[in-house]
mmCIF file of C-alpha atoms and ligand atoms in Angstrom:
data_model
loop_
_atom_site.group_PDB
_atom_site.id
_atom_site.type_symbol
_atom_site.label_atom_id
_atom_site.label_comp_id
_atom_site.label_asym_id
_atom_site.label_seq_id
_atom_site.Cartn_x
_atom_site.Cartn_y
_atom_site.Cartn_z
ATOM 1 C CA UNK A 80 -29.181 -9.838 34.109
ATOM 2 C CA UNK A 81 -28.197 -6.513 33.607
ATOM 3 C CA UNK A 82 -30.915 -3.652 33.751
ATOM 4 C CA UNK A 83 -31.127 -1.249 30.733
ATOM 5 C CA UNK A 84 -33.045 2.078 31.652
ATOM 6 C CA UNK A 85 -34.056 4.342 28.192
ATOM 7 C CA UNK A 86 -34.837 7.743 28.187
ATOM 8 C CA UNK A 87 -37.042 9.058 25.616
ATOM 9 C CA UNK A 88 -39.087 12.241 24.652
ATOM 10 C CA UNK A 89 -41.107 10.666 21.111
ATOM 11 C CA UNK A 90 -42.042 8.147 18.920
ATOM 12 C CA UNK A 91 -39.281 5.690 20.505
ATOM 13 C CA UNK A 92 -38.526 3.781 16.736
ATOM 14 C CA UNK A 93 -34.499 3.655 18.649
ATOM 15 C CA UNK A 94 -35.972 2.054 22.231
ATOM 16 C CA UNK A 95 -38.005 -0.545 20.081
ATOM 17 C CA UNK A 96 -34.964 -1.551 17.954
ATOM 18 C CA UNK A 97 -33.381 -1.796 21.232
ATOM 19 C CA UNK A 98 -36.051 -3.993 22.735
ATOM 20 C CA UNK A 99 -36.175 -6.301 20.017
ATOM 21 C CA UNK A 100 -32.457 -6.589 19.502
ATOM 22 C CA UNK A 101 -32.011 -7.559 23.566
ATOM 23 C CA UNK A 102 -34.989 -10.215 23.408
ATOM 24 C CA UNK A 103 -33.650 -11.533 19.769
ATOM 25 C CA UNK A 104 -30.196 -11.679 20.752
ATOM 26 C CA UNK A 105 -30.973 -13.037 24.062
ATOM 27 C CA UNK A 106 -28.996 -10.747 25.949
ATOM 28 C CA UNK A 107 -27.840 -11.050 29.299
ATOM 29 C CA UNK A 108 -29.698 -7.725 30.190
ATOM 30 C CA UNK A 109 -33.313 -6.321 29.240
ATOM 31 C CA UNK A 110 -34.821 -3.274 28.401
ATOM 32 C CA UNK A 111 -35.761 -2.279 32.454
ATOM 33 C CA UNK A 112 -37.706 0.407 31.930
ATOM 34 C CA UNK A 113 -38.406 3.938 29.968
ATOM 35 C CA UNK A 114 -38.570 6.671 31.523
ATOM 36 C CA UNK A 115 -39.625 10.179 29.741
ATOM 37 C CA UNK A 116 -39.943 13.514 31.029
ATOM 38 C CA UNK A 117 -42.984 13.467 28.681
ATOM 39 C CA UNK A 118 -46.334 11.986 29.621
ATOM 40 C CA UNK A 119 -47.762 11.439 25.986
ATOM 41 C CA UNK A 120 -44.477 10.052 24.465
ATOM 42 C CA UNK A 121 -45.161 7.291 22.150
ATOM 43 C CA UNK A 122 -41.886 5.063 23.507
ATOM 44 C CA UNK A 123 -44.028 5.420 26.960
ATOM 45 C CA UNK A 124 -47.199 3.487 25.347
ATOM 46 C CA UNK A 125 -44.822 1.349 23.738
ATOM 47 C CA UNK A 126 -42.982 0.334 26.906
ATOM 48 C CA UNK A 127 -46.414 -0.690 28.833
ATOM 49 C CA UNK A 128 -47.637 -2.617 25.803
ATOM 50 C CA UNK A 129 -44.607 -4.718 25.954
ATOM 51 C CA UNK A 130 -44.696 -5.067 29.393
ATOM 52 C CA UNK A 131 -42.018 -2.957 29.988
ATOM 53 C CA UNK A 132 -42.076 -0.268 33.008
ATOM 54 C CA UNK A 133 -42.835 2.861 31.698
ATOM 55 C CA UNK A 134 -42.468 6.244 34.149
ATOM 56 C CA UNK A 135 -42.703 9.990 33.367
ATOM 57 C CA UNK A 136 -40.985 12.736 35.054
ATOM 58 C CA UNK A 137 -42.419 15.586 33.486
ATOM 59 C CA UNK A 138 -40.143 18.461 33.463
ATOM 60 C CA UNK A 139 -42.457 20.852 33.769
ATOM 61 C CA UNK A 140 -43.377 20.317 37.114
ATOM 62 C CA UNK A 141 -40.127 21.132 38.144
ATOM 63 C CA UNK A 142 -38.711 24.773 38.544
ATOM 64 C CA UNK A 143 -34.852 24.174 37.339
ATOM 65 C CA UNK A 144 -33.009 21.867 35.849
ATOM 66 C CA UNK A 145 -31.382 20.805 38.868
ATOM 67 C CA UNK A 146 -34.356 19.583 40.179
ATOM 68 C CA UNK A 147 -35.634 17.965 37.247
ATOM 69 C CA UNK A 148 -32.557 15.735 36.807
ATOM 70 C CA UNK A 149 -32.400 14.719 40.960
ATOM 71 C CA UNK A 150 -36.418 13.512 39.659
ATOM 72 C CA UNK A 151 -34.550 11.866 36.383
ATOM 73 C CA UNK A 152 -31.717 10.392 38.651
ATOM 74 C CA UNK A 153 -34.183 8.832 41.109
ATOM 75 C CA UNK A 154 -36.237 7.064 38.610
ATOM 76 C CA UNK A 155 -33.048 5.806 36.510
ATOM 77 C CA UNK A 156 -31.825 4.134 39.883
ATOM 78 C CA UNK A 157 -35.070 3.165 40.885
ATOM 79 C CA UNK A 158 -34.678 0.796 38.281
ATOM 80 C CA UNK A 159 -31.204 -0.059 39.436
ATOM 81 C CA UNK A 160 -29.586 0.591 35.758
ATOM 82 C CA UNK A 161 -26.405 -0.246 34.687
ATOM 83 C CA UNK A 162 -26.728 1.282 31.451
ATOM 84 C CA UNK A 163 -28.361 4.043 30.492
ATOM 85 C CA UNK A 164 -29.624 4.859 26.761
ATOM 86 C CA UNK A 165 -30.839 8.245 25.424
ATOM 87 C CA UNK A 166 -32.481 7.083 22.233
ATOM 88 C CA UNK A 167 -34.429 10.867 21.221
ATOM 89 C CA UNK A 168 -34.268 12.367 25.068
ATOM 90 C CA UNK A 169 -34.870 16.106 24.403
ATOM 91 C CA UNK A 170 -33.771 17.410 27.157
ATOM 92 C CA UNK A 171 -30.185 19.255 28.141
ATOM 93 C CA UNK A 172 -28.763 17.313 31.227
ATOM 94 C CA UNK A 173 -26.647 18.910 33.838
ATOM 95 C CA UNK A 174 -23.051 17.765 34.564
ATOM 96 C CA UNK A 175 -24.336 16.235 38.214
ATOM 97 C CA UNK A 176 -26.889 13.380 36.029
ATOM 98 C CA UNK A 177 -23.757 13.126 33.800
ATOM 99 C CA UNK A 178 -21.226 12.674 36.625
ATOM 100 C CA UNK A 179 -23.559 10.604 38.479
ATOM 101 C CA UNK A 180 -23.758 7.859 35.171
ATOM 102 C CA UNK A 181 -20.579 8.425 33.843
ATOM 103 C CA UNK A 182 -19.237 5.538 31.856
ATOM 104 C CA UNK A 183 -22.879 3.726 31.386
ATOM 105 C CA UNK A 184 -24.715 7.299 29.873
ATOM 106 C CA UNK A 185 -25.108 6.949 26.183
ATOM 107 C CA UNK A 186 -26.403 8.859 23.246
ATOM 108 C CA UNK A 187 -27.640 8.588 19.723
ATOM 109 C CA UNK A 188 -27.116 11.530 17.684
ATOM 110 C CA UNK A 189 -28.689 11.825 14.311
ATOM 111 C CA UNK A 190 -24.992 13.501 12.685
ATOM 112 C CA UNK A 191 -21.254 12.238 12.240
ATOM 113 C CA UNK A 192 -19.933 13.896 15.411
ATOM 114 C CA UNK A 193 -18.155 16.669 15.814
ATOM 115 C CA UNK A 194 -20.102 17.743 12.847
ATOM 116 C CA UNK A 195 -23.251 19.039 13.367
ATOM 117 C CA UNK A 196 -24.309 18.667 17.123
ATOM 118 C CA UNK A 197 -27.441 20.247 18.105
ATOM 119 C CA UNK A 198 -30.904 20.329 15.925
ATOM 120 C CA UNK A 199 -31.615 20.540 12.841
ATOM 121 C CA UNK A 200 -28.992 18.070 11.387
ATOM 122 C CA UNK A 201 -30.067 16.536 8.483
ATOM 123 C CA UNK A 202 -31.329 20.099 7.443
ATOM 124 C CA UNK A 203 -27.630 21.217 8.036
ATOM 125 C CA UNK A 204 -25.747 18.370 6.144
ATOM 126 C CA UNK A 205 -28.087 19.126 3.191
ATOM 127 C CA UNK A 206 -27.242 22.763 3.339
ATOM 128 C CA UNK A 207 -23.766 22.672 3.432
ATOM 129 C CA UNK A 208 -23.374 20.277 0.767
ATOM 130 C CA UNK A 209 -22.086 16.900 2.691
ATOM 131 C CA UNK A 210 -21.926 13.853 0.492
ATOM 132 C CA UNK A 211 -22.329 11.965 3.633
ATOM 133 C CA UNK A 212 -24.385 12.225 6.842
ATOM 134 C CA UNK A 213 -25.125 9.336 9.337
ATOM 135 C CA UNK A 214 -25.306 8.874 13.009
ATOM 136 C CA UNK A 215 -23.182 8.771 16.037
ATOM 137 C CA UNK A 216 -23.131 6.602 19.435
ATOM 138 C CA UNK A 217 -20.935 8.042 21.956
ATOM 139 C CA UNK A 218 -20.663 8.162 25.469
ATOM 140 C CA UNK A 219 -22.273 11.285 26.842
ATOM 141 C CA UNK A 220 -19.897 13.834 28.762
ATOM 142 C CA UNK A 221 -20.896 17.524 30.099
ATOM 143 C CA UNK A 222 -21.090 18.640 26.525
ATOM 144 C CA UNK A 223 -24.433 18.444 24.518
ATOM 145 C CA UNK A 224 -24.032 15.846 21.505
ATOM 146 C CA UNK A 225 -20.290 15.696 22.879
ATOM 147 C CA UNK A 226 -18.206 12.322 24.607
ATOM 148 C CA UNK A 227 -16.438 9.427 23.305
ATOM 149 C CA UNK A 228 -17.551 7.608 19.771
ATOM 150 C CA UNK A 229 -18.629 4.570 20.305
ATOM 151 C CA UNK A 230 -19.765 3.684 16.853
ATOM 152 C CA UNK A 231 -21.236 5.728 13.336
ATOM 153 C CA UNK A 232 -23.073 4.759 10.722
ATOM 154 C CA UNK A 233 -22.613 6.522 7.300
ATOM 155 C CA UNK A 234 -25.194 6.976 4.613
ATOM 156 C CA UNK A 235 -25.209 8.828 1.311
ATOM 157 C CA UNK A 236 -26.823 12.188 0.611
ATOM 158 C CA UNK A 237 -28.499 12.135 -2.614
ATOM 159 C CA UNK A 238 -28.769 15.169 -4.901
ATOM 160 C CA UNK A 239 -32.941 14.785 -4.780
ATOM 161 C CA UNK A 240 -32.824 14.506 -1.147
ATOM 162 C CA UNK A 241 -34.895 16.999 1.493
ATOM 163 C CA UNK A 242 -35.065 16.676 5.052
ATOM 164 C CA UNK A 243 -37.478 13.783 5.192
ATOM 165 C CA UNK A 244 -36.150 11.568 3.142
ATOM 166 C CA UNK A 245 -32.340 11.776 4.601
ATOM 167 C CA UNK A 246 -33.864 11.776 8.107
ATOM 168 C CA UNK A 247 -35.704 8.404 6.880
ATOM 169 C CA UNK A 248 -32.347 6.820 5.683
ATOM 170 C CA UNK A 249 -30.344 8.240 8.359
ATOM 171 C CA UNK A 250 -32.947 6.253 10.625
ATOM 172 C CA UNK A 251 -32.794 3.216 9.315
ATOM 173 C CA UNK A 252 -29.057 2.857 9.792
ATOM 174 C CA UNK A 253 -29.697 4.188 13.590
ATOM 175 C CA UNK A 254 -31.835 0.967 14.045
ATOM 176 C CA UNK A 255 -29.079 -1.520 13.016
ATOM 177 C CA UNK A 256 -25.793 0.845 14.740
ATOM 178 C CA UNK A 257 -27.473 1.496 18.446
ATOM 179 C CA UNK A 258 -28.455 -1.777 19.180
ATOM 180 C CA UNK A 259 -25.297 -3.432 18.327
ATOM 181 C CA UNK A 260 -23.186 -0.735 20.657
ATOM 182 C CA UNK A 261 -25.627 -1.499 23.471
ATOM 183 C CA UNK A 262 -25.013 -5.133 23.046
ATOM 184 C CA UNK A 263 -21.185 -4.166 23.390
ATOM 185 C CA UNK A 264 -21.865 -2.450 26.158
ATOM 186 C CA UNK A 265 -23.372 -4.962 28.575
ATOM 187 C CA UNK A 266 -21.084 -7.731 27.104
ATOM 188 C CA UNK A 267 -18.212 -5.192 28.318
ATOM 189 C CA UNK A 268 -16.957 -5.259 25.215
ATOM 190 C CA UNK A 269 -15.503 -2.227 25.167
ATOM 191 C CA UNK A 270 -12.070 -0.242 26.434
ATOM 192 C CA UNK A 271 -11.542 3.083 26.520
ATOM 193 C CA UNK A 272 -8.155 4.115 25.622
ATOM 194 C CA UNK A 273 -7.077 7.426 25.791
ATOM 195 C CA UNK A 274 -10.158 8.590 25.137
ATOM 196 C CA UNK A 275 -10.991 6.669 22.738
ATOM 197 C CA UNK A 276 -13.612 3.843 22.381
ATOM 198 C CA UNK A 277 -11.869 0.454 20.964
ATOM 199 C CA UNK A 278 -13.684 -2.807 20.384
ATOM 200 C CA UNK A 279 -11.677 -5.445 22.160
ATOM 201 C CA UNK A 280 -12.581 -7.950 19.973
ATOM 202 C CA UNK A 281 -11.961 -5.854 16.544
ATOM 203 C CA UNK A 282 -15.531 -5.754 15.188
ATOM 204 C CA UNK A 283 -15.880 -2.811 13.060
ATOM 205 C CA UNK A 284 -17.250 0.180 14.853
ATOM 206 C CA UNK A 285 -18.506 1.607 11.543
ATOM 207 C CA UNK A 286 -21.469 1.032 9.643
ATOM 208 C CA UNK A 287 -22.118 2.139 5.825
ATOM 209 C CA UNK A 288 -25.371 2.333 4.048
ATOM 210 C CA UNK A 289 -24.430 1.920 -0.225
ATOM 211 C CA UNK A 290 -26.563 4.289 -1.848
ATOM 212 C CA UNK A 291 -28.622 1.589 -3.731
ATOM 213 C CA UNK A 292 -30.416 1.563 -0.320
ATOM 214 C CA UNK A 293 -31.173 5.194 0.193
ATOM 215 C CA UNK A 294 -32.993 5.815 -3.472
ATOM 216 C CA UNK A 295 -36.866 6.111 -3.212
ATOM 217 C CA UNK A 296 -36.413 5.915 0.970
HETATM 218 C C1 GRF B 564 -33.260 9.899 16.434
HETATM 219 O O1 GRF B 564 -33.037 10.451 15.170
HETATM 220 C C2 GRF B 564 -32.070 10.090 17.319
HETATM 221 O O2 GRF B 564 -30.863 10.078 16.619
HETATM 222 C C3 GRF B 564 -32.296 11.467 17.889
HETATM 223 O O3 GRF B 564 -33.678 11.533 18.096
HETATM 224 C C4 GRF B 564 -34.353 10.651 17.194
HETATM 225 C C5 GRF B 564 -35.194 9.740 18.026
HETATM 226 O O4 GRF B 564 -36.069 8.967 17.270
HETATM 227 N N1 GRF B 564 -31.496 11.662 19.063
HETATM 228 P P1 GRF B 564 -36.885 7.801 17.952
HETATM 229 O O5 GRF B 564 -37.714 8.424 19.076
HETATM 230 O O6 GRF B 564 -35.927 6.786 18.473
HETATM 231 O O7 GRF B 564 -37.774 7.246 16.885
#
């Protein structure tokens, strides 16, 4: 059984998807534990109702961020992961944390990478007139919202659309596209050619929401 460790900073609607997916699908790994460098986050409570270990390393009890990650790095191995998940982890990491997980450090980013890394990004996509927005998986590298796609999901943006309702849609397809890349990545699924991610066995590494879905979301 392979151990997953998530790393959250909210509400945790990506680490519940995640959960749910692993115990549905009856993976051959489970949801470890969640760790979040804040105490109140709402994937913390989430984690000990399910029975799930749930530990905070609050990052402001810790002058730098080099110090902070050695804390993060500790508790991630603690729970001896082999993959580790940043579903809404709001913090910068330093190359060392990245290094140290290379290969098994994911992230969800709420964008169609290299477009848009950073905050802000529904906001953005609305601004600037994209007719699509979506999401990204990729493995994380030194750069923030930066490292090899794994998988995107593509929704529509509709002309009546604000930030809410985009960031709603955009969402939904998040719940469907990061549990199915973490599935291929503890069934070792996955190559990495060149820098790029490939799907050994061909399934499509895209996801696309029609826009029937996205109207009154
Ligand atoms: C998601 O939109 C994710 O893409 C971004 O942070 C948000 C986390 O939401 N990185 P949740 O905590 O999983 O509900």
């Amino acid at each position: 059984m392979k151990n997953i460790v998530v790393l959250v900073s909210g509400r945790g609607s990506n680490l519940q998807a995640i959960v749910r997916a692993a115990r549905d699908e009856a993976w051959a790994a489970r949801v470890a534990a969640v760790v979040s460098n804040r105490p109140d986050a709402g994937g913390l409570a989430y984690a000990r109702e399910q029975g799930i270990a749930a530990e905070a390393v609050d990052h402001r009890a810790y002058p730098d961020r080099e110090s902070f990650d050695a804390a993060l790095a500790r508790a991630i191995e603690g729970h001896a992961a082999d993959v580790v998940v940043l579903a809404g982890f709001m913090r910068i990491l330093t190359p060392e944390i990245v290094r140290r997980f290379d290969g098994r450090l994911v992230n969800i980013h709420p964008s169609l990478l290299p477009a848009f890394p950073g905050l802000h990004t529904h906001r953005r996509a609305i601004e600037s007139g994209c007719k699509l927005a979506g999401a990204t998986v990729h493995f994380v590298d030194a750069q923030v919202d930066h490292g090899p796609v794994i998988a995107q999901a593509a929704v529509p943006v509709l002309p009546e659309d604000d930030e809410a309702s985009l960031a709603a849609r955009v969402l939904a397809a998040e719940h469907v596209l990061y549990p199915r890349a973490i599935g291929w990545i503890v069934r070792g699924d996955l190559d990495l050619r060149d820098g790029r991610v490939v799907h050994r066995g061909g399934e499509p590494q895209w996801l696309m929401t029609p826009p029937s879905v996205g109207r009154g979301a």
